[in-house]
Amino acid sequence: MKIQFNPIINYIKPQNKSIKENYNPFQYNHNINFDTISFSGKTIAQQIKELPSETFLSEGLRDYILDNVDKRNILDLHKEYYAPLMSCQTLDEAKELYPEFSNVIDIKDLDLNNISNRTILKIAKGQIKGLNKENASLVFLQKYIGKLEPPKSEEKYYFDINHHTITGLLEFLNISMDKNYKNIIKKYRMSQARKNIWQNEDFRKQALTERKSPKARQKHSQAAKIMWQNEQYRQRRILKKQSKNKNRIEG
């Protein structure tokens, strides 16, 4: 059962930044908005609003994001909501503050005589620098949920433990997020990466030059011919053209 809970009401005040709303989603520029248009034709904010309620870790997180997602990006909003988690000293404290983590397993409570997981045993024996059985579950929760550090990032962020091992360990400890929620965050990060690349003056000039080259035009022409063979694509293009002509006549 999802619990209506908002632990950051008295912790932070959401920033009220003025963000330009008018932008062309199909052309990157220096003033590009944080949001982007996906192949579905919907902005990331729109996709977030359509996520089922159970996709979010809690109702409190969902309410906080939906209340601010038209002005702010999901990455910042998520981290703001879980900012108090980063100050917790124990897993019990984190669970009291965020009931959605009530099922997270604390390594210190495990019967190590019945554990065959080598990584957990190494943690319990203090063989991994920075981790011990008292803090490990909380540290992983803070990294994966609080900081949104994916296991597939550089291994140094997860104590030089490879991402396959970390993924399995997080699953064992019941530290997880819905795959659709993670996908939205991934889309936002990709959009920011593309924006940062396109803001590079040299890259932008090179890309525009290559787009005008005969080879690029030929590839575009071939791709267009292939797409036109698709019945659904062809019908959409015809309807779009008819709609434009109708608007032009009526205007």
Backbone as CSV, one residue per row, in Angstrom:
resi,resn,N_x,N_y,N_z,CA_x,CA_y,CA_z,C_x,C_y,C_z
1,MET,0.840,-1.188,0.000,0.000,0.000,0.000,0.880,1.244,0.000
2,LYS,0.575,2.193,-0.880,1.311,3.434,-0.932,0.907,4.324,0.232
3,ILE,1.859,5.005,0.811,1.605,5.852,1.967,1.735,7.309,1.563
4,GLN,0.715,8.109,1.901,0.765,9.531,1.620,1.684,10.185,2.643
5,PHE,2.845,10.638,2.184,3.843,11.112,3.133,4.768,12.079,2.420
6,ASN,5.049,13.209,3.029,5.949,14.171,2.411,6.955,14.673,3.432
7,PRO,8.123,14.019,3.531,9.104,14.357,4.558,9.877,15.635,4.289
8,ILE,9.687,16.275,3.130,10.508,17.446,2.829,9.741,18.750,2.964
9,ILE,8.505,18.702,3.420,7.715,19.921,3.533,8.451,20.967,4.361
10,ASN,9.019,20.550,5.496,9.716,21.477,6.371,11.229,21.432,6.190
11,TYR,11.654,20.728,5.156,13.099,20.553,4.951,13.641,21.514,3.902
12,ILE,12.877,21.668,2.819,13.303,22.565,1.748,12.110,23.310,1.192
13,LYS,12.392,24.383,0.531,11.367,25.113,-0.206,11.712,25.004,-1.680
14,PRO,10.781,24.483,-2.498,11.071,24.355,-3.918,11.454,25.694,-4.520
15,GLN,12.462,25.684,-5.368,12.877,26.908,-6.025,11.828,27.351,-7.026
16,ASN,11.612,28.638,-7.099,10.625,29.179,-8.027,11.358,29.898,-9.140
17,LYS,11.847,29.130,-10.085,12.638,29.697,-11.159,11.755,29.959,-12.375
18,SER,12.049,31.049,-13.046,11.327,31.374,-14.263,12.035,30.713,-15.427
19,ILE,11.343,29.818,-16.106,11.937,29.070,-17.207,11.172,29.369,-18.482
20,LYS,11.868,29.656,-19.509,11.205,29.967,-20.770,10.393,28.772,-21.236
21,GLU,9.147,29.050,-21.589,8.257,27.969,-21.997,8.224,27.813,-23.514
22,ASN,8.544,28.889,-24.232,8.463,28.833,-25.683,9.793,28.366,-26.262
23,TYR,9.768,27.226,-26.896,10.974,26.712,-27.510,10.601,25.750,-28.604
24,ASN,11.531,25.546,-29.505,11.327,24.607,-30.598,11.947,23.284,-30.202
25,PRO,11.153,22.248,-29.931,11.696,20.986,-29.437,12.491,20.223,-30.467
26,PHE,12.414,20.656,-31.736,13.107,19.916,-32.780,14.416,20.586,-33.183
27,GLN,14.782,21.665,-32.501,16.025,22.345,-32.842,16.735,22.769,-31.574
28,TYR,17.885,22.197,-31.313,18.633,22.530,-30.116,19.265,23.908,-30.282
29,ASN,19.303,24.665,-29.200,19.988,25.944,-29.217,20.486,26.243,-27.811
30,HIS,21.097,27.393,-27.640,21.710,27.716,-26.349,20.682,27.878,-25.243
31,ASN,19.438,28.169,-25.562,18.413,28.412,-24.542,17.411,27.273,-24.448
32,ILE,17.830,26.081,-24.842,16.899,24.955,-24.874,16.337,24.656,-23.490
33,ASN,15.050,24.327,-23.456,14.380,23.973,-22.208,14.904,22.637,-21.715
34,PHE,14.735,22.339,-20.408,15.232,21.072,-19.873,14.453,19.888,-20.398
35,ASP,13.231,20.108,-20.881,12.400,19.018,-21.356,12.718,18.720,-22.813
36,THR,12.158,17.645,-23.326,12.395,17.284,-24.711,11.212,16.522,-25.257
37,ILE,11.128,16.435,-26.564,10.066,15.678,-27.226,10.585,14.297,-27.574
38,SER,9.835,13.269,-27.221,10.243,11.905,-27.545,9.650,11.525,-28.891
39,PHE,9.951,10.321,-29.354,9.406,9.853,-30.619,7.887,9.687,-30.537
40,SER,7.362,9.635,-29.326,5.908,9.520,-29.175,5.231,10.869,-29.354
41,GLY,6.049,11.930,-29.446,5.487,13.261,-29.605,5.096,13.907,-28.298
42,LYS,5.443,13.277,-27.175,5.083,13.810,-25.863,6.331,14.260,-25.123
43,THR,6.203,15.374,-24.401,7.326,15.832,-23.608,7.543,14.879,-22.434
44,ILE,8.711,14.969,-21.831,8.997,14.141,-20.663,8.007,14.454,-19.547
45,ALA,7.682,15.732,-19.377,6.714,16.119,-18.348,5.362,15.448,-18.579
46,GLN,4.937,15.403,-19.839,3.668,14.746,-20.162,3.727,13.254,-19.876
47,GLN,4.845,12.647,-20.201,4.996,11.211,-19.945,4.982,10.909,-18.455
48,ILE,5.582,11.785,-17.665,5.578,11.600,-16.212,4.154,11.654,-15.671
49,LYS,3.369,12.597,-16.166,1.989,12.761,-15.698,1.127,11.540,-16.018
50,GLU,1.501,10.800,-17.045,0.719,9.636,-17.460,1.175,8.338,-16.790
51,LEU,2.234,8.400,-15.988,2.700,7.197,-15.302,1.659,6.756,-14.261
52,PRO,1.410,5.472,-14.144,0.509,4.981,-13.089,1.040,5.358,-11.721
53,SER,0.160,5.561,-10.767,0.574,6.006,-9.432,1.549,5.028,-8.777
54,GLU,1.372,3.725,-9.060,2.240,2.732,-8.430,3.663,2.756,-8.996
55,THR,3.880,3.511,-10.070,5.216,3.640,-10.641,6.159,4.382,-9.700
56,PHE,5.612,5.314,-8.932,6.415,6.125,-8.024,6.679,5.362,-6.727
57,LEU,7.775,5.688,-6.073,8.128,5.012,-4.833,7.117,5.274,-3.724
58,SER,6.456,6.422,-3.767,5.441,6.749,-2.770,4.497,7.800,-3.321
59,GLU,3.354,7.971,-2.675,2.418,9.012,-3.077,3.018,10.392,-2.822
60,GLY,3.803,10.491,-1.758,4.443,11.769,-1.454,5.379,12.205,-2.571
61,LEU,6.192,11.253,-3.073,7.099,11.553,-4.177,6.303,11.937,-5.419
62,ARG,5.254,11.187,-5.696,4.424,11.462,-6.871,3.825,12.868,-6.798
63,ASP,3.259,13.214,-5.665,2.645,14.532,-5.518,3.674,15.644,-5.691
64,TYR,4.853,15.451,-5.114,5.888,16.481,-5.189,6.340,16.692,-6.633
65,ILE,6.516,15.602,-7.364,6.961,15.708,-8.755,5.874,16.315,-9.631
66,LEU,4.642,15.825,-9.510,3.565,16.328,-10.361,3.248,17.797,-10.086
67,ASP,3.451,18.227,-8.857,3.189,19.628,-8.515,4.216,20.576,-9.137
68,ASN,5.383,20.050,-9.492,6.472,20.926,-9.940,7.059,20.582,-11.300
69,VAL,6.601,19.495,-11.928,7.268,18.990,-13.121,7.137,19.907,-14.334
70,ASP,6.147,20.809,-14.352,6.029,21.738,-15.473,7.073,22.853,-15.416
71,LYS,7.694,23.016,-14.258,8.684,24.077,-14.091,10.093,23.541,-13.864
72,ARG,10.186,22.328,-13.355,11.475,21.766,-12.968,11.639,20.387,-13.590
73,ASN,12.858,19.866,-13.596,13.096,18.542,-14.177,12.993,17.448,-13.117
74,ILE,12.690,16.254,-13.568,12.431,15.133,-12.659,13.659,14.753,-11.844
75,LEU,14.840,14.903,-12.411,16.060,14.528,-11.690,16.232,15.387,-10.438
76,ASP,16.105,16.686,-10.596,16.251,17.588,-9.454,15.134,17.383,-8.435
77,LEU,13.903,17.193,-8.929,12.766,17.024,-8.020,12.915,15.754,-7.183
78,HIS,13.338,14.670,-7.822,13.545,13.406,-7.105,14.603,13.587,-6.007
79,LYS,15.718,14.201,-6.358,16.806,14.375,-5.394,16.396,15.319,-4.259
80,GLU,15.597,16.332,-4.582,15.115,17.245,-3.542,14.229,16.503,-2.543
81,TYR,13.347,15.671,-3.068,12.418,14.948,-2.201,13.169,14.028,-1.243
82,TYR,14.230,13.405,-1.747,14.986,12.471,-0.918,16.235,13.100,-0.297
83,ALA,16.331,14.425,-0.308,17.475,15.100,0.312,17.634,14.736,1.788
84,PRO,16.553,14.673,2.585,16.710,14.297,4.001,17.286,12.897,4.193
85,LEU,17.090,12.021,3.204,17.643,10.665,3.288,19.160,10.705,3.407
86,MET,19.772,11.693,2.755,21.224,11.778,2.739,21.798,12.151,4.103
87,SER,20.946,12.650,4.995,21.414,13.031,6.333,21.164,11.948,7.375
88,CYS,20.492,10.871,6.964,20.191,9.790,7.908,21.479,9.066,8.321
89,GLN,21.539,8.662,9.577,22.709,7.964,10.104,22.515,6.459,10.171
90,THR,21.253,6.023,10.166,20.955,4.589,10.215,19.816,4.267,9.262
91,LEU,19.706,3.004,8.903,18.619,2.582,8.039,17.276,2.735,8.760
92,ASP,17.257,2.478,10.049,16.016,2.641,10.820,15.521,4.085,10.760
93,GLU,16.433,5.018,10.813,16.070,6.437,10.716,15.478,6.737,9.339
94,ALA,16.074,6.148,8.299,15.569,6.348,6.939,14.176,5.763,6.778
95,LYS,13.939,4.603,7.384,12.639,3.960,7.296,11.564,4.767,8.023
96,GLU,11.952,5.384,9.122,10.999,6.198,9.879,10.621,7.446,9.082
97,LEU,11.580,7.993,8.376,11.349,9.187,7.583,10.617,8.878,6.283
98,TYR,10.951,7.736,5.688,10.359,7.319,4.411,9.808,5.898,4.552
99,PRO,8.526,5.745,4.856,7.921,4.420,5.040,8.034,3.510,3.819
100,GLU,8.264,4.082,2.636,8.382,3.262,1.426,9.618,2.352,1.460
101,PHE,10.519,2.588,2.401,11.718,1.756,2.510,11.610,0.724,3.632
102,SER,10.419,0.483,4.095,10.223,-0.413,5.244,10.680,-1.840,4.973
103,ASN,10.701,-2.256,3.696,11.091,-3.630,3.359,12.575,-3.786,3.027
104,VAL,13.314,-2.697,3.092,14.752,-2.784,2.802,15.435,-3.599,3.904
105,ILE,16.261,-4.546,3.498,16.947,-5.440,4.439,18.216,-4.783,4.967
106,ASP,18.389,-4.833,6.269,19.600,-4.299,6.895,20.595,-5.448,7.058
107,ILE,21.760,-5.304,6.471,22.761,-6.379,6.505,23.123,-6.765,7.930
108,LYS,23.094,-5.808,8.834,23.467,-6.110,10.225,22.478,-7.056,10.896
109,ASP,21.274,-7.194,10.338,20.258,-8.071,10.916,20.282,-9.485,10.335
110,LEU,21.149,-9.705,9.349,21.197,-11.011,8.696,21.977,-12.022,9.539
111,ASP,21.554,-13.279,9.432,22.295,-14.375,10.038,23.379,-14.784,9.037
112,LEU,24.573,-14.302,9.245,25.644,-14.508,8.274,26.023,-15.978,8.115
113,ASN,25.640,-16.825,9.059,25.924,-18.255,8.947,25.098,-18.895,7.841
114,ASN,24.004,-18.225,7.466,23.143,-18.762,6.416,23.231,-17.956,5.119
115,ILE,24.259,-17.129,5.008,24.438,-16.290,3.822,25.589,-16.827,2.975
116,SER,25.313,-17.024,1.702,26.354,-17.512,0.790,26.867,-16.408,-0.137
117,ASN,26.214,-15.233,-0.093,26.620,-14.126,-0.948,28.010,-13.623,-0.533
118,ARG,28.973,-13.740,-1.430,30.365,-13.408,-1.103,30.540,-11.928,-0.803
119,THR,29.810,-11.073,-1.537,29.953,-9.633,-1.330,29.445,-9.226,0.046
120,ILE,28.313,-9.795,0.454,27.769,-9.482,1.782,28.729,-9.942,2.872
121,LEU,29.311,-11.112,2.690,30.263,-11.631,3.680,31.514,-10.754,3.753
122,LYS,31.974,-10.257,2.601,33.143,-9.376,2.589,32.824,-8.055,3.287
123,ILE,31.594,-7.554,3.073,31.171,-6.315,3.739,31.139,-6.525,5.251
124,ALA,30.543,-7.646,5.659,30.411,-7.943,7.091,31.767,-8.090,7.772
125,LYS,32.763,-8.555,7.020,34.101,-8.741,7.587,34.961,-7.478,7.472
126,GLY,34.375,-6.409,6.908,35.104,-5.161,6.770,36.168,-5.195,5.699
127,GLN,35.964,-6.037,4.675,36.982,-6.193,3.643,36.786,-5.247,2.460
128,ILE,35.712,-4.453,2.483,35.483,-3.460,1.429,35.539,-2.082,2.066
129,LYS,36.520,-1.297,1.681,36.747,0.007,2.292,35.522,0.910,2.167
130,GLY,35.087,1.473,3.280,33.947,2.383,3.285,32.635,1.717,3.631
131,LEU,32.647,0.381,3.700,31.419,-0.354,4.003,31.620,-1.275,5.207
132,ASN,30.561,-1.429,5.973,30.521,-2.433,7.035,29.078,-2.876,7.192
133,LYS,28.829,-3.892,7.983,27.479,-4.436,8.077,26.499,-3.450,8.706
134,GLU,26.994,-2.457,9.465,26.103,-1.488,10.094,25.635,-0.398,9.126
135,ASN,26.474,-0.056,8.135,26.105,1.076,7.274,25.788,0.724,5.825
136,ALA,26.122,-0.489,5.385,26.063,-0.822,3.965,24.680,-0.638,3.341
137,SER,23.636,-1.145,3.974,22.293,-1.043,3.394,21.873,0.410,3.228
138,LEU,22.169,1.236,4.228,21.837,2.657,4.147,22.641,3.338,3.043
139,VAL,23.924,3.032,2.947,24.774,3.643,1.929,24.274,3.314,0.531
140,PHE,23.917,2.056,0.292,23.403,1.667,-1.014,22.068,2.351,-1.315
141,LEU,21.232,2.493,-0.299,19.953,3.178,-0.462,20.182,4.647,-0.813
142,GLN,21.114,5.272,-0.149,21.411,6.686,-0.409,21.973,6.882,-1.810
143,LYS,22.818,5.968,-2.248,23.407,6.090,-3.575,22.386,5.829,-4.680
144,TYR,21.664,4.727,-4.559,20.768,4.315,-5.632,19.497,5.155,-5.689
145,ILE,18.900,5.445,-4.537,17.663,6.217,-4.499,17.937,7.708,-4.289
146,GLY,18.746,8.034,-3.295,18.990,9.438,-2.985,19.747,10.185,-4.063
147,LYS,20.842,9.594,-4.551,21.684,10.245,-5.558,21.363,9.816,-6.988
148,LEU,20.539,8.779,-7.132,20.186,8.237,-8.452,21.439,7.839,-9.234
149,GLU,22.371,7.176,-8.546,23.573,6.687,-9.204,23.309,5.269,-9.720
150,PRO,23.241,5.081,-11.035,22.959,3.745,-11.580,24.149,2.814,-11.410
151,PRO,23.901,1.539,-11.166,25.003,0.576,-10.999,25.912,0.486,-12.215
152,LYS,25.415,0.867,-13.386,26.214,0.762,-14.597,27.132,1.952,-14.807
153,SER,27.138,2.891,-13.859,28.079,4.000,-13.954,29.467,3.499,-13.536
154,GLU,30.407,4.412,-13.389,31.762,3.995,-13.029,31.743,3.202,-11.717
155,GLU,32.468,2.104,-11.680,32.444,1.218,-10.529,32.973,1.876,-9.256
156,LYS,33.741,2.961,-9.427,34.298,3.621,-8.243,33.196,4.187,-7.348
157,TYR,32.039,4.486,-7.943,30.939,5.031,-7.146,30.300,3.965,-6.256
158,TYR,30.518,2.707,-6.593,29.996,1.607,-5.786,31.139,0.764,-5.230
159,PHE,32.169,1.462,-4.731,33.267,0.825,-3.988,34.011,-0.217,-4.819
160,ASP,34.120,0.043,-6.115,34.839,-0.842,-7.042,34.202,-2.231,-7.147
161,ILE,32.920,-2.308,-6.848,32.170,-3.552,-7.033,31.520,-3.490,-8.407
162,ASN,31.678,-4.508,-9.240,31.147,-4.438,-10.602,29.628,-4.335,-10.606
163,HIS,29.079,-3.771,-11.669,27.658,-3.424,-11.685,26.745,-4.647,-11.657
164,HIS,27.211,-5.789,-12.168,26.383,-7.003,-12.108,26.193,-7.429,-10.647
165,THR,27.267,-7.365,-9.876,27.194,-7.737,-8.460,26.326,-6.753,-7.690
166,ILE,26.516,-5.452,-7.970,25.720,-4.431,-7.285,24.241,-4.572,-7.608
167,THR,23.927,-4.842,-8.867,22.525,-5.014,-9.267,21.875,-6.153,-8.494
168,GLY,22.587,-7.265,-8.385,22.059,-8.403,-7.634,21.943,-8.105,-6.150
169,LEU,22.900,-7.357,-5.612,22.890,-7.019,-4.194,21.723,-6.084,-3.863
170,LEU,21.488,-5.095,-4.720,20.366,-4.176,-4.509,19.039,-4.936,-4.522
171,GLU,18.934,-5.878,-5.438,17.717,-6.691,-5.510,17.538,-7.511,-4.231
172,PHE,18.624,-8.091,-3.741,18.566,-8.891,-2.518,18.137,-8.034,-1.326
173,LEU,18.602,-6.781,-1.292,18.297,-5.882,-0.172,16.945,-5.174,-0.324
174,ASN,16.228,-5.479,-1.394,14.918,-4.850,-1.674,15.035,-3.345,-1.900
175,ILE,16.112,-2.943,-2.567,16.294,-1.544,-2.954,16.045,-1.454,-4.451
176,SER,14.920,-0.879,-4.833,14.563,-0.889,-6.253,13.666,0.285,-6.616
177,MET,13.558,0.518,-7.942,12.626,1.489,-8.497,11.915,0.854,-9.684
178,ASP,10.715,1.304,-9.957,9.946,0.801,-11.089,10.707,1.068,-12.394
179,LYS,10.686,0.114,-13.318,11.457,0.248,-14.556,10.965,1.409,-15.416
180,ASN,9.670,1.711,-15.378,9.146,2.830,-16.162,9.612,4.164,-15.588
181,TYR,9.701,4.229,-14.272,10.199,5.435,-13.621,11.676,5.642,-13.964
182,LYS,12.447,4.559,-13.907,13.871,4.642,-14.245,14.057,5.037,-15.706
183,ASN,13.161,4.570,-16.563,13.257,4.880,-17.983,13.039,6.366,-18.241
184,ILE,12.118,6.979,-17.486,11.874,8.411,-17.626,13.127,9.202,-17.232
185,ILE,13.754,8.799,-16.141,14.977,9.468,-15.695,16.079,9.304,-16.741
186,LYS,16.158,8.113,-17.335,17.156,7.860,-18.377,16.913,8.753,-19.590
187,LYS,15.647,8.909,-19.967,15.316,9.778,-21.104,15.741,11.219,-20.836
188,TYR,15.484,11.673,-19.612,15.861,13.053,-19.284,17.378,13.221,-19.364
189,ARG,18.113,12.259,-18.815,19.572,12.353,-18.853,20.092,12.350,-20.289
190,MET,19.490,11.541,-21.144,19.900,11.488,-22.546,19.628,12.814,-23.233
191,SER,18.479,13.427,-22.932,18.138,14.704,-23.551,19.133,15.786,-23.130
192,GLN,19.575,15.749,-21.864,20.552,16.716,-21.385,21.911,16.494,-22.039
193,ALA,22.270,15.223,-22.229,23.547,14.908,-22.873,23.557,15.415,-24.311
194,ARG,22.442,15.198,-25.037,22.350,15.678,-26.422,22.409,17.199,-26.468
195,LYS,21.741,17.849,-25.518,21.743,19.307,-25.487,23.145,19.841,-25.260
196,ASN,23.867,19.234,-24.324,25.216,19.689,-24.014,26.155,19.520,-25.202
197,ILE,25.977,18.412,-25.927,26.801,18.174,-27.115,26.504,19.221,-28.175
198,TRP,25.211,19.499,-28.396,24.817,20.415,-29.461,25.188,21.862,-29.145
199,GLN,25.363,22.186,-27.882,25.749,23.541,-27.514,27.223,23.812,-27.787
200,ASN,27.967,22.752,-28.117,29.362,22.922,-28.489,29.422,23.524,-29.897
201,GLU,30.025,24.710,-30.015,30.028,25.455,-31.276,30.653,24.655,-32.415
202,ASP,31.808,24.033,-32.164,32.499,23.275,-33.210,31.671,22.082,-33.671
203,PHE,31.061,21.379,-32.709,30.241,20.222,-33.066,29.047,20.653,-33.911
204,ARG,28.410,21.777,-33.510,27.219,22.229,-34.219,27.549,22.615,-35.662
205,LYS,28.663,23.309,-35.861,29.059,23.697,-37.211,29.349,22.476,-38.066
206,GLN,30.050,21.494,-37.469,30.383,20.276,-38.213,29.127,19.500,-38.588
207,ALA,28.181,19.397,-37.637,26.944,18.656,-37.889,26.128,19.310,-38.989
208,LEU,26.037,20.636,-38.974,25.273,21.348,-39.997,25.925,21.213,-41.364
209,THR,27.257,21.224,-41.392,27.975,21.055,-42.657,27.738,19.665,-43.233
210,GLU,27.792,18.647,-42.359,27.592,17.265,-42.815,26.170,17.045,-43.306
211,ARG,25.197,17.719,-42.687,23.801,17.567,-43.110,23.587,18.070,-44.527
212,LYS,24.402,19.051,-44.953,24.238,19.644,-46.286,25.057,18.912,-47.348
213,SER,25.841,17.939,-46.951,26.696,17.237,-47.908,25.859,16.331,-48.811
214,PRO,26.332,16.090,-50.051,25.607,15.221,-50.991,25.364,13.825,-50.420
215,LYS,26.326,13.304,-49.671,26.185,11.960,-49.092,25.051,11.923,-48.090
216,ALA,24.951,12.965,-47.270,23.890,13.028,-46.262,22.523,13.161,-46.925
217,ARG,22.461,13.958,-47.970,21.188,14.133,-48.689,20.745,12.826,-49.327
218,GLN,21.708,12.077,-49.858,21.385,10.798,-50.481,20.846,9.814,-49.452
219,LYS,21.485,9.763,-48.268,21.026,8.874,-47.203,19.624,9.261,-46.747
220,HIS,19.370,10.567,-46.644,18.049,11.041,-46.238,16.999,10.648,-47.271
221,SER,17.350,10.764,-48.538,16.421,10.409,-49.613,16.096,8.918,-49.582
222,GLN,17.104,8.099,-49.368,16.889,6.650,-49.306,16.023,6.269,-48.110
223,ALA,16.281,6.912,-46.965,15.496,6.632,-45.766,14.042,7.037,-45.961
224,ALA,13.832,8.173,-46.646,12.470,8.656,-46.899,11.706,7.689,-47.793
225,LYS,12.378,7.140,-48.784,11.735,6.184,-49.686,11.312,4.922,-48.935
226,ILE,12.182,4.454,-48.054,11.878,3.253,-47.258,10.693,3.517,-46.337
227,MET,10.696,4.678,-45.661,9.601,5.020,-44.754,8.290,5.186,-45.495
228,TRP,8.345,5.702,-46.713,7.117,5.939,-47.482,6.428,4.634,-47.875
229,GLN,7.178,3.549,-47.849,6.601,2.250,-48.160,5.737,1.719,-47.018
230,ASN,5.885,2.312,-45.848,5.069,1.923,-44.696,3.707,2.595,-44.784
231,GLU,2.645,1.788,-44.793,1.289,2.304,-44.998,0.896,3.308,-43.916
232,GLN,1.163,3.009,-42.645,0.781,3.909,-41.553,1.513,5.248,-41.650
233,TYR,2.803,5.185,-41.962,3.577,6.419,-42.107,3.027,7.254,-43.257
234,ARG,2.731,6.583,-44.372,2.232,7.293,-45.556,0.904,7.986,-45.272
235,GLN,0.017,7.295,-44.547,-1.283,7.874,-44.217,-1.141,9.070,-43.283
236,ARG,-0.232,8.963,-42.312,-0.014,10.081,-41.388,0.488,11.312,-42.125
237,ARG,1.420,11.102,-43.066,1.963,12.223,-43.817,0.900,12.875,-44.686
238,ILE,0.049,12.053,-45.289,-1.022,12.577,-46.149,-2.008,13.393,-45.320
239,LEU,-2.404,12.846,-44.155,-3.347,13.554,-43.284,-2.747,14.855,-42.772
240,LYS,-1.465,14.829,-42.451,-0.805,16.030,-41.961,-0.766,17.107,-43.036
241,LYS,-0.492,16.698,-44.276,-0.451,17.646,-45.382,-1.826,18.225,-45.642
242,GLN,-2.861,17.372,-45.586,-4.229,17.839,-45.790,-4.635,18.829,-44.708
243,SER,-4.225,18.564,-43.484,-4.547,19.452,-42.364,-3.882,20.811,-42.538
244,LYS,-2.624,20.805,-43.004,-1.916,22.065,-43.236,-2.590,22.874,-44.338
245,ASN,-2.989,22.196,-45.419,-3.652,22.889,-46.527,-4.979,23.492,-46.081
246,LYS,-5.712,22.745,-45.231,-7.007,23.212,-44.728,-6.824,24.448,-43.862
247,ASN,-5.836,24.415,-43.002,-5.555,25.566,-42.131,-5.124,26.779,-42.927
248,ARG,-4.370,26.533,-44.004,-3.910,27.641,-44.840,-5.079,28.307,-45.556
249,ILE,-6.027,27.483,-46.025,-7.194,28.009,-46.727,-8.104,28.781,-45.770
250,GLU,-8.318,28.189,-44.572,-9.191,28.832,-43.593,-8.566,30.096,-43.025
251,GLY,-7.229,30.107,-42.975,-6.556,31.281,-42.440,-6.524,32.416,-43.438
